[in-house]
PDB file of C-alpha atoms in Angstrom:
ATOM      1  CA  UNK A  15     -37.391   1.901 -10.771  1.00 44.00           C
ATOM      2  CA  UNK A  16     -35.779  -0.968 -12.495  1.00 46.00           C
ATOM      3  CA  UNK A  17     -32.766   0.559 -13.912  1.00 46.00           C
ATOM      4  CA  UNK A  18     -30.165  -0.605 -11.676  1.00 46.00           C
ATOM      5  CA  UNK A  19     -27.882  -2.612 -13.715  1.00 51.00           C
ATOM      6  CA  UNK A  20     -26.042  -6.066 -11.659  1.00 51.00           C
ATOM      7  CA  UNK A  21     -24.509  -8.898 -13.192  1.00 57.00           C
ATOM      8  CA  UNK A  22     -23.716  -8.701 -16.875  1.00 66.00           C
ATOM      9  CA  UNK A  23     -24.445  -6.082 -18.968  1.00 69.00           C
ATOM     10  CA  UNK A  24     -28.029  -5.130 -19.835  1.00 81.00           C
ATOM     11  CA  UNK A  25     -28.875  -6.846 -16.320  1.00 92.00           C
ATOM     12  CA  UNK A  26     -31.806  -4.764 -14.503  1.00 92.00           C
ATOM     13  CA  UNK A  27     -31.988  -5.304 -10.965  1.00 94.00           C
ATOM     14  CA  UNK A  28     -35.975  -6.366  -9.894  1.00 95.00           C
ATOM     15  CA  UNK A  29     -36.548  -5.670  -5.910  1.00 94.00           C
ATOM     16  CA  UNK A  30     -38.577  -8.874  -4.726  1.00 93.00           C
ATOM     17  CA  UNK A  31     -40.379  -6.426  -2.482  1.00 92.00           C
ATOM     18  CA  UNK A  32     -41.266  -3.619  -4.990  1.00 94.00           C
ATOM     19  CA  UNK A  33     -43.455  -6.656  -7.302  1.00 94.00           C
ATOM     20  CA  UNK A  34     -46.305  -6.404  -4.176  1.00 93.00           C
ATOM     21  CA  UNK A  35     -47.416  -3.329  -5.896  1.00 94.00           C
ATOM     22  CA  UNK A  36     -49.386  -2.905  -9.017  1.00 96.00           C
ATOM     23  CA  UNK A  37     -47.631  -0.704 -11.110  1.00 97.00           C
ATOM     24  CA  UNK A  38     -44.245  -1.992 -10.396  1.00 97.00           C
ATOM     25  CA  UNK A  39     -45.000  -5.392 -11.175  1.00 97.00           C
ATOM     26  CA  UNK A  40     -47.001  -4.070 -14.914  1.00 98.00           C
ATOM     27  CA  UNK A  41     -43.850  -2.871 -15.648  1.00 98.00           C
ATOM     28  CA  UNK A  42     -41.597  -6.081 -14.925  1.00 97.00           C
ATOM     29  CA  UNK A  43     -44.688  -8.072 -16.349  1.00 98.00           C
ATOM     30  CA  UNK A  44     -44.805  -6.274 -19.417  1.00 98.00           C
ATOM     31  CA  UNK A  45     -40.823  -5.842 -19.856  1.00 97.00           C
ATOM     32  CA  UNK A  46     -40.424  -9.809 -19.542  1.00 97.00           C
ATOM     33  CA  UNK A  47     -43.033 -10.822 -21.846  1.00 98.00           C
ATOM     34  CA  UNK A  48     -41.995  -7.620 -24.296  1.00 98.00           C
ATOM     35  CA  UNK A  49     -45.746  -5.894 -24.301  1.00 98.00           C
ATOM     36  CA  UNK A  50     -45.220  -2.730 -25.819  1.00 98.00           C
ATOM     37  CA  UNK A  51     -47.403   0.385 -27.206  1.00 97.00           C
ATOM     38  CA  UNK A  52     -47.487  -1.634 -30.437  1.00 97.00           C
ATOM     39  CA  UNK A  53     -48.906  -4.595 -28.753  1.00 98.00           C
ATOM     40  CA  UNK A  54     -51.794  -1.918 -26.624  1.00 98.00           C
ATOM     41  CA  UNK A  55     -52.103  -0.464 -29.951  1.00 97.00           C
ATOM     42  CA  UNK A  56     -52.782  -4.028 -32.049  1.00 97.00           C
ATOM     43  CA  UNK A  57     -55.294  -4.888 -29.356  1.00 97.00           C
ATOM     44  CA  UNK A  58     -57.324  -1.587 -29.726  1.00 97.00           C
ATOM     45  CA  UNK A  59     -57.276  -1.919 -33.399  1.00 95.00           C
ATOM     46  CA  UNK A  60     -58.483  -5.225 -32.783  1.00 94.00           C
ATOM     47  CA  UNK A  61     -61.699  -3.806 -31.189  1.00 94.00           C
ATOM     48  CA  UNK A  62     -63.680  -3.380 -34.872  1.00 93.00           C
ATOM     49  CA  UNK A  63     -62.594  -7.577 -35.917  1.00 90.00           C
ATOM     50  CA  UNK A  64     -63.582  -8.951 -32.417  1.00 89.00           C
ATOM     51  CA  UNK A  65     -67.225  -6.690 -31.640  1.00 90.00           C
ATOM     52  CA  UNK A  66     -69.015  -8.606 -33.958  1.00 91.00           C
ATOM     53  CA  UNK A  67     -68.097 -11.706 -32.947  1.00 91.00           C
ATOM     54  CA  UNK A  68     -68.305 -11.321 -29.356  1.00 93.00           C
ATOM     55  CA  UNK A  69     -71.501 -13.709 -28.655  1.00 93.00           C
ATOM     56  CA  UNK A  70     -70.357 -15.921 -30.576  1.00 93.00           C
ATOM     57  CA  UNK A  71     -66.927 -15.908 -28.398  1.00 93.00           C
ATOM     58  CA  UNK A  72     -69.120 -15.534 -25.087  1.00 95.00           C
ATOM     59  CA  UNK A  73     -71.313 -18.405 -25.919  1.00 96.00           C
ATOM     60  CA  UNK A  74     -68.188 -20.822 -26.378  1.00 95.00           C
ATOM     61  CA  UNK A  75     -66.566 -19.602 -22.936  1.00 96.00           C
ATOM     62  CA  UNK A  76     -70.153 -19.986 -21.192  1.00 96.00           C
ATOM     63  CA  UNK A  77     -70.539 -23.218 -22.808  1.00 97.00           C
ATOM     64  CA  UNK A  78     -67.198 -24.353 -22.166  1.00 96.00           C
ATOM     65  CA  UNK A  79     -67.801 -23.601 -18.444  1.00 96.00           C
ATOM     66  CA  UNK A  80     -71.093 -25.411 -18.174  1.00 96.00           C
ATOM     67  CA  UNK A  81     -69.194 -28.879 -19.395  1.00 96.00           C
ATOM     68  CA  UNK A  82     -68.214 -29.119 -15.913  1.00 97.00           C
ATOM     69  CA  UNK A  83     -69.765 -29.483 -12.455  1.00 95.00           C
ATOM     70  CA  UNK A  84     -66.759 -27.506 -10.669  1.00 95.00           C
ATOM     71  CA  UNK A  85     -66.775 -24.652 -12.947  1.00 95.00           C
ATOM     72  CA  UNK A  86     -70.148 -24.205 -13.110  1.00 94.00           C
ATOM     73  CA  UNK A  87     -70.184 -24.449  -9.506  1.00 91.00           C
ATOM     74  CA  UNK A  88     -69.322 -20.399  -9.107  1.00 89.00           C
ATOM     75  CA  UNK A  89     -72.328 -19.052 -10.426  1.00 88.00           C
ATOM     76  CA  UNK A  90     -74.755 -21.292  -8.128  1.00 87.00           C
ATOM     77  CA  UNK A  91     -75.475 -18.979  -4.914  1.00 72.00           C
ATOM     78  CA  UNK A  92     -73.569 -20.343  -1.413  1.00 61.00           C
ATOM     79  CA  UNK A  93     -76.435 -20.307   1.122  1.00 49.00           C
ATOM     80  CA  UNK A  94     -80.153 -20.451   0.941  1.00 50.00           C
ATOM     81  CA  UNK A  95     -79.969 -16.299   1.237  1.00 45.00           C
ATOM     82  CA  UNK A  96     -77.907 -15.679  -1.357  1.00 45.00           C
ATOM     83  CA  UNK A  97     -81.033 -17.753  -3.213  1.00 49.00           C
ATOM     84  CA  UNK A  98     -83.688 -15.154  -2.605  1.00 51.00           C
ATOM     85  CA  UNK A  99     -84.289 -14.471  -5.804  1.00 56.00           C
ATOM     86  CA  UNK A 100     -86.691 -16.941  -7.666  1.00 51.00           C
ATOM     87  CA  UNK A 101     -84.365 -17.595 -10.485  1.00 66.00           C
ATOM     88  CA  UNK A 102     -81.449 -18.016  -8.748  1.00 75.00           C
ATOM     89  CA  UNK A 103     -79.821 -21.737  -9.355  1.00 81.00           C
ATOM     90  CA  UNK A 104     -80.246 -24.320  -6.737  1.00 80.00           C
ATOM     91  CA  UNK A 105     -77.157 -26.585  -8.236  1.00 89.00           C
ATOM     92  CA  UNK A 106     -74.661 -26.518 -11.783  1.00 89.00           C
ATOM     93  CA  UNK A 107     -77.508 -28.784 -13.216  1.00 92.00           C
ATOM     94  CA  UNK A 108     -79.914 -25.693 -13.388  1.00 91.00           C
ATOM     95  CA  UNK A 109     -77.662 -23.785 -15.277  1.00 93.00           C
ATOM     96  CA  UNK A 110     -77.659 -23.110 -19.630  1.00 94.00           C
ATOM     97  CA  UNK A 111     -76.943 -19.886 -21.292  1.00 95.00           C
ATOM     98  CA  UNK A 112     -80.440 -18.651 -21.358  1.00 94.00           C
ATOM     99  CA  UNK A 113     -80.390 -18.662 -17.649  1.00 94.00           C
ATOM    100  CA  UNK A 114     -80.719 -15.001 -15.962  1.00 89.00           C
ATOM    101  CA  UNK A 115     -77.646 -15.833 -13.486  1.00 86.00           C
ATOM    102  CA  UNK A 116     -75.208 -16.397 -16.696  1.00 93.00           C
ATOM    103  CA  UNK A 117     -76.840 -13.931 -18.813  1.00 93.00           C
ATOM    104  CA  UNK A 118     -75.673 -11.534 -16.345  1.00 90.00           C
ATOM    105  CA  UNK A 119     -71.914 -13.236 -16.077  1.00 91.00           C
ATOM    106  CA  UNK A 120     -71.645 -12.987 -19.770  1.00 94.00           C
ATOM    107  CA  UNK A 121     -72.464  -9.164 -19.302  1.00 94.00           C
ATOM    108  CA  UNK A 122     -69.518  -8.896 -17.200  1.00 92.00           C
ATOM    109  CA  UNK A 123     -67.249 -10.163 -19.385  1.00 94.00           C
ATOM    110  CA  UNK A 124     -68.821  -8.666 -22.502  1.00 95.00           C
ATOM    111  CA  UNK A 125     -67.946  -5.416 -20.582  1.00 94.00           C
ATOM    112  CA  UNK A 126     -64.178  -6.755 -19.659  1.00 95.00           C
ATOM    113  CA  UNK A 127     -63.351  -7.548 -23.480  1.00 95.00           C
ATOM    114  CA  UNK A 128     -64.887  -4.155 -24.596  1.00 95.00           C
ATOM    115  CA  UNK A 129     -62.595  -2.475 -21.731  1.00 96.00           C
ATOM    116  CA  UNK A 130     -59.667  -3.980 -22.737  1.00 97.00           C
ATOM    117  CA  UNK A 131     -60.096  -3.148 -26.390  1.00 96.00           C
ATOM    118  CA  UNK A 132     -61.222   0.748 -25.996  1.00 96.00           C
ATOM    119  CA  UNK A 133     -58.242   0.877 -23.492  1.00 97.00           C
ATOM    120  CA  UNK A 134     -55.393   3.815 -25.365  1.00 96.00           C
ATOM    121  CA  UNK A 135     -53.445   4.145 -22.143  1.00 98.00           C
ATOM    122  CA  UNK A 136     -50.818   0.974 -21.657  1.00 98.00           C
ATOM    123  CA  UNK A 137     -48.907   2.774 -19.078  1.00 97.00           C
ATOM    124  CA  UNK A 138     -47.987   1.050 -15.960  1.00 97.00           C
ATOM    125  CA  UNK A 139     -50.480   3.395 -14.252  1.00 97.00           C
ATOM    126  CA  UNK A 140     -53.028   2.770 -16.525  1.00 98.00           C
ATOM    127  CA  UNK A 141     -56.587   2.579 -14.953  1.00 97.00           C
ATOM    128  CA  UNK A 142     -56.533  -0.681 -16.933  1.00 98.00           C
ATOM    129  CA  UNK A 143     -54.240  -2.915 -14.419  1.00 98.00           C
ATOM    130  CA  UNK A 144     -56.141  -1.397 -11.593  1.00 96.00           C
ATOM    131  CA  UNK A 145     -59.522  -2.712 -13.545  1.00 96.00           C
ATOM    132  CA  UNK A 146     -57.730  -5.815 -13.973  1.00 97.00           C
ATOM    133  CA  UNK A 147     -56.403  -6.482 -10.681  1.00 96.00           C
ATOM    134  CA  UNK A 148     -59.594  -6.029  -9.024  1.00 94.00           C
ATOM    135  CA  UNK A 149     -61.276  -8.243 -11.692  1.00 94.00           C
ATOM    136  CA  UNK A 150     -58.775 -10.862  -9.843  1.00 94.00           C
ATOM    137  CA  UNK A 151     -59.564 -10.226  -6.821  1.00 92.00           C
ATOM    138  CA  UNK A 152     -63.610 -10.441  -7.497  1.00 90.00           C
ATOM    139  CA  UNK A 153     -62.779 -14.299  -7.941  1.00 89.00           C
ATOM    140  CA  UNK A 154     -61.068 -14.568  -4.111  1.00 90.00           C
ATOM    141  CA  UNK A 155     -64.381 -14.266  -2.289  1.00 82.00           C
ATOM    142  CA  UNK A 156     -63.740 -10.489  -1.807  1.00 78.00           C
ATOM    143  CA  UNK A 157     -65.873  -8.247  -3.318  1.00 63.00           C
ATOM    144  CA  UNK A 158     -63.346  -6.466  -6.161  1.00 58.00           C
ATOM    145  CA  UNK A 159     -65.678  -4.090  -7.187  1.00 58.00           C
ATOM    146  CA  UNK A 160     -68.310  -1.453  -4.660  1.00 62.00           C
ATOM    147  CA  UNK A 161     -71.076  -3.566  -7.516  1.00 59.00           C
ATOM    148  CA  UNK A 162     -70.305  -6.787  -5.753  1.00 54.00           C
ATOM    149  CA  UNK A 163     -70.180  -5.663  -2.276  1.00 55.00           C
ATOM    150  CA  UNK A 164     -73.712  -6.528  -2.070  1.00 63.00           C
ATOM    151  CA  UNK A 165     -73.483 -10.188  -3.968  1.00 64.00           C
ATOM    152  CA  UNK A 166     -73.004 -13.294  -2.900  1.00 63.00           C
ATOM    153  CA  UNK A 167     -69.373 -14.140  -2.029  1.00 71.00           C
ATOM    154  CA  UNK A 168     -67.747 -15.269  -5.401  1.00 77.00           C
ATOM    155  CA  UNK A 169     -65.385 -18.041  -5.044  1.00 84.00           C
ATOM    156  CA  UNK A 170     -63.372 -19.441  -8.196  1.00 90.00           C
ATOM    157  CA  UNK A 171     -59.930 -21.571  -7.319  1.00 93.00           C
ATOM    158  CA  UNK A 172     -56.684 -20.632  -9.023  1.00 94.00           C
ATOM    159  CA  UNK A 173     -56.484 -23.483 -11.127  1.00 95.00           C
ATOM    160  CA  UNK A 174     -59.555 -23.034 -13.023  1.00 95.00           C
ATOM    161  CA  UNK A 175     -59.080 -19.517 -13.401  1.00 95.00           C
ATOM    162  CA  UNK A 176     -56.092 -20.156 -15.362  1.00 96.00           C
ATOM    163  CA  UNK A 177     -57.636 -22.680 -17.491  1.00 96.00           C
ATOM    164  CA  UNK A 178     -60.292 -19.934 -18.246  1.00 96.00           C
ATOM    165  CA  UNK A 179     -57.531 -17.514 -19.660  1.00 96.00           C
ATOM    166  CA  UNK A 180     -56.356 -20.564 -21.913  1.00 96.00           C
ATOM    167  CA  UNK A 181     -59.304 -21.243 -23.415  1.00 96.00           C
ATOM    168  CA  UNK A 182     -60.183 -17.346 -23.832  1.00 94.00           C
ATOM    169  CA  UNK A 183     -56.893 -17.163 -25.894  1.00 95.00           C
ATOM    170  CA  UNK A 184     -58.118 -19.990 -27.990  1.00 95.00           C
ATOM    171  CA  UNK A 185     -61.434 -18.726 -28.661  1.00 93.00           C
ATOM    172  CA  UNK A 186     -59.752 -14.956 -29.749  1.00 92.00           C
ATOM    173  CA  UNK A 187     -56.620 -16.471 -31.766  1.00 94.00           C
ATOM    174  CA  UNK A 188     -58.971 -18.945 -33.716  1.00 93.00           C
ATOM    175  CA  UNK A 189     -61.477 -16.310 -34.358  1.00 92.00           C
ATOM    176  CA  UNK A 190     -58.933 -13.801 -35.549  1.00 93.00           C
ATOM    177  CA  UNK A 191     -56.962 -16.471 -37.387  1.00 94.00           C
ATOM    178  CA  UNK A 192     -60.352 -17.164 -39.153  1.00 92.00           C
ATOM    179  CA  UNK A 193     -60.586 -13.624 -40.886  1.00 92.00           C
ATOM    180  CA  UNK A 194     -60.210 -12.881 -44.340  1.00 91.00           C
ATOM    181  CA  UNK A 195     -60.529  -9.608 -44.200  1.00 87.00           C
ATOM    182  CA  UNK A 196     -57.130  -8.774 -42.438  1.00 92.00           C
ATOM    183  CA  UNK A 197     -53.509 -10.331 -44.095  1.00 95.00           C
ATOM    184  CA  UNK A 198     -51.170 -12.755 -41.780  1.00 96.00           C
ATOM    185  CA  UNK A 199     -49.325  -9.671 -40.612  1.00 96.00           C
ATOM    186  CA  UNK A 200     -52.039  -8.106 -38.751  1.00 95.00           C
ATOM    187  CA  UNK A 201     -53.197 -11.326 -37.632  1.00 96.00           C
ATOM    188  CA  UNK A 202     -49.922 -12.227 -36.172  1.00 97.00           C
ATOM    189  CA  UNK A 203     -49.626  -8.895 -34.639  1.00 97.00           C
ATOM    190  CA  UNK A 204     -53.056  -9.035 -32.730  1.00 97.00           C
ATOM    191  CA  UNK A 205     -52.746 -13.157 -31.527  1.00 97.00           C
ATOM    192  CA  UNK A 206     -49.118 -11.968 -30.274  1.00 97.00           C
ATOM    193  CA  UNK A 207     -50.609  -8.429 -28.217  1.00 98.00           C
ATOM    194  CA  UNK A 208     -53.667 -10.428 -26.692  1.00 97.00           C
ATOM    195  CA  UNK A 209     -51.473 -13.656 -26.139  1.00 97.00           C
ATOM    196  CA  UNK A 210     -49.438 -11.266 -23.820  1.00 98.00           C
ATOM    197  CA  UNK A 211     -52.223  -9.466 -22.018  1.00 98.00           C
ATOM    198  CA  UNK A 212     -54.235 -12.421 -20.825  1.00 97.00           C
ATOM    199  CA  UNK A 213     -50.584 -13.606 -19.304  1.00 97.00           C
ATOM    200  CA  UNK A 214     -50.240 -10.799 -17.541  1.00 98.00           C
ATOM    201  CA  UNK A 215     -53.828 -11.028 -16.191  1.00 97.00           C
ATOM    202  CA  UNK A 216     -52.762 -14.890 -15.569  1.00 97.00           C
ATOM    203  CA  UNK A 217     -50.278 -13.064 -13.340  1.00 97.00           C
ATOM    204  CA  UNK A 218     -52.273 -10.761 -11.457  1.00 96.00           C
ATOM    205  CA  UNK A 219     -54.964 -13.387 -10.960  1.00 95.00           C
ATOM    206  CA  UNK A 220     -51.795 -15.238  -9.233  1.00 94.00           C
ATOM    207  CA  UNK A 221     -50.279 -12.444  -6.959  1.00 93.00           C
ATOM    208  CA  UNK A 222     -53.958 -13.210  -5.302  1.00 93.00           C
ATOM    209  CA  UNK A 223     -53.685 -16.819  -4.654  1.00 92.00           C
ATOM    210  CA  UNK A 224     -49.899 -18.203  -4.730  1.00 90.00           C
ATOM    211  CA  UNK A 225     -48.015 -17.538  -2.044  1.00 87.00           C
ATOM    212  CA  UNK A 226     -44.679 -15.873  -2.891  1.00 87.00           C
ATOM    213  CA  UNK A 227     -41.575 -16.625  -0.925  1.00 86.00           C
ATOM    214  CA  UNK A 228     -39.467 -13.818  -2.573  1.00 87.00           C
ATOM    215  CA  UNK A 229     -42.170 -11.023  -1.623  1.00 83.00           C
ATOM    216  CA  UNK A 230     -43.459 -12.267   1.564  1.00 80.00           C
ATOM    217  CA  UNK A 231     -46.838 -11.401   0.585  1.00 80.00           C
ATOM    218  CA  UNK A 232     -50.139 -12.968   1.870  1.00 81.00           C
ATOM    219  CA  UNK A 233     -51.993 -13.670  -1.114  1.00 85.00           C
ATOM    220  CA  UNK A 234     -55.691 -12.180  -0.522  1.00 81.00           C
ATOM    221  CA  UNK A 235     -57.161 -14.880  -1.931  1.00 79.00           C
ATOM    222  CA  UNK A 236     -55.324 -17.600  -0.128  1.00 75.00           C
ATOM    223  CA  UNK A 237     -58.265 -19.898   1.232  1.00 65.00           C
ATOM    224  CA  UNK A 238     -58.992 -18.731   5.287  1.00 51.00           C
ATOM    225  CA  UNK A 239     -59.348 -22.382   5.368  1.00 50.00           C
ATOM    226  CA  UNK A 240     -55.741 -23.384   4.819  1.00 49.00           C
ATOM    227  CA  UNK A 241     -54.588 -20.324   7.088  1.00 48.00           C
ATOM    228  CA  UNK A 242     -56.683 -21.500  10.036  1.00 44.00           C
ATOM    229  CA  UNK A 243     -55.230 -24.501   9.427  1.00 42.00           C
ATOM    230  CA  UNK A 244     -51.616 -23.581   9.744  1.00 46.00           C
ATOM    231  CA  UNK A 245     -52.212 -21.497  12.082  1.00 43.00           C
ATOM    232  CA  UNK A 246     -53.487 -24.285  14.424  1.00 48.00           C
ATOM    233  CA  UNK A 247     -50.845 -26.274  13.147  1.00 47.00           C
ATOM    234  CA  UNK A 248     -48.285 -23.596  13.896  1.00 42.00           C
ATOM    235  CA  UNK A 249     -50.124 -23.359  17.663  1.00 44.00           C
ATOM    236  CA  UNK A 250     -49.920 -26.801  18.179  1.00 46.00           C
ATOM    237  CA  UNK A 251     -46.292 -26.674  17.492  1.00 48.00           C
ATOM    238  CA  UNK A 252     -45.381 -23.376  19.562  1.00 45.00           C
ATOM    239  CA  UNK A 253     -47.111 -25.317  22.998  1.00 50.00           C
ATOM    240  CA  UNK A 254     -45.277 -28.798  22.096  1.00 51.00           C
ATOM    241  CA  UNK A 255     -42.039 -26.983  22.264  1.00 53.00           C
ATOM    242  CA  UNK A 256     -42.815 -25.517  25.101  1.00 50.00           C
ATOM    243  CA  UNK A 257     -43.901 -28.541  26.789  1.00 48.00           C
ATOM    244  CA  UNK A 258     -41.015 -30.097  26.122  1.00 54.00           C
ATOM    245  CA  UNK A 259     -38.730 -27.350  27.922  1.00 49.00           C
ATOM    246  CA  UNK A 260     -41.006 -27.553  30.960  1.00 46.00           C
ATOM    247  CA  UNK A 261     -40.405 -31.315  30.896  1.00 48.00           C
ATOM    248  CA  UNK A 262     -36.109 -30.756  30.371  1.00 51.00           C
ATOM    249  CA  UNK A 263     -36.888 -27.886  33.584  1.00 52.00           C
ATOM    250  CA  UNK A 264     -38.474 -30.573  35.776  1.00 51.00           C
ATOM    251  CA  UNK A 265     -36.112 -33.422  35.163  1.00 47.00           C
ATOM    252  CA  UNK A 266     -33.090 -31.018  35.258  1.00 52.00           C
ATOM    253  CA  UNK A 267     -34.982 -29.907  39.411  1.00 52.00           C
TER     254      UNK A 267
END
């Protein structure tokens, strides 16, 4: 899609519009940050290093999480009804990692590293952006998965979400950094393929939230709250205009 050449040479030419869907926008995503089959193929082999430290990684993301009253905030149930079940949280304070609640949210993501490791196929129509993007838009409020449909609404603000992705890329680098077993090369090759990956999932966990003036996209996860708002705002504006010409009409009689 992307092979019209403009400007100087070597130029591709990126429709704004064609970036509103998925595989169009891997492929400038991956193109810009140069992901390539040796990155997909550092990551996979990066499966064997990372499995056996995985709790260890989960429990410093969950812990990390629980520092804070507004990040810990998302796994406490909305409403009474979401509550039903007799361990469910009541507020942040309830929460550790032995709780059930994010025993079950470091399942999740347990299953989300594993997936992106066993992952062979870094095509732009990979079933791996597809998992991905609906892994961003789980965090709108929407469901994201048919699992969730179910669950309590799941609510997680942009900025926090991309403060999660920085710390995840911490956690991996310094725990691959940390191996003996593999020389600098390797090392450099994996902090370099996963570096790249969690940007583009930075990016797909924006497309829901940030509005984008080039695309003319409605974000799904842009907050009903701040629509309503500008929508009454817009309203407001649309019957002060036209107040104003039926004033100018009655002054002009």
């Amino acid at each position: 899609m992307f092979t019209e050449k403009v400007g100087s040479p070597g130029m591709q030419h990126i429709p704004p519009s064609s970036l509103t869907w998925l595989a169009p926008r891997v492929t400038y995503t991956s193109s810009f940050l140069h992901f390539t089959e040796s990155d997909g193929a550092a990551i996979h082999a990066s499966g064997p290093l990372i499995a056996p430290l995985l709790q260890v990684v989960l429990d410093a993301i969950y812990t990390n999480l629980l520092r804070f009253d507004i990040t810990a905030k998302a796994f406490v149930p909305k409403t009474s009804a979401d509550r039903a079940e007799t361990s469910a949280p009541s507020t942040p304070q309830d929460l550790n990692l032995e709780h059930s609640h994010i025993k079950r949210q470091m399942y999740f993501l347990q299953g989300y590293l594993l997936r992106i490791v066993k992952n062979e196929d870094w095509s732009p129509t990979s079933p791996l952006w597809t998992y991905m993007d609906k892994i961003a838009i789980a965090h709108t409020g929407l469901p994201g998965f048919q699992h969730r449909a179910k669950r309590p609404e799941l609510r997680v603000e942009y900025m926090h979400l991309g403060l999660l992705l920085g710390y995840v890329e911490d956690v991996v680098v310094g725990a691959v950094m940390g191996m003996d077993a593999i020389d600098l090369a390797t090392k450099t090759s994996v902090v370099r393929a996963w570096n790249k990956l969690l940007w583009i999932q930075n990016d797909l966990f924006a497309r829901k939230y940030v509005v984008d003036r080039d695309t003319g996209e409605t974000p799904v996860g842009l907050d009903i709250r701040f629509q309503s708002v500008n929508l009454k705002n817009f309203s407001i504006a649309v019957l002060s205009i036209f107040f104003g010409i039926f004033l100018a009409t009655l002054y002009q009689w």
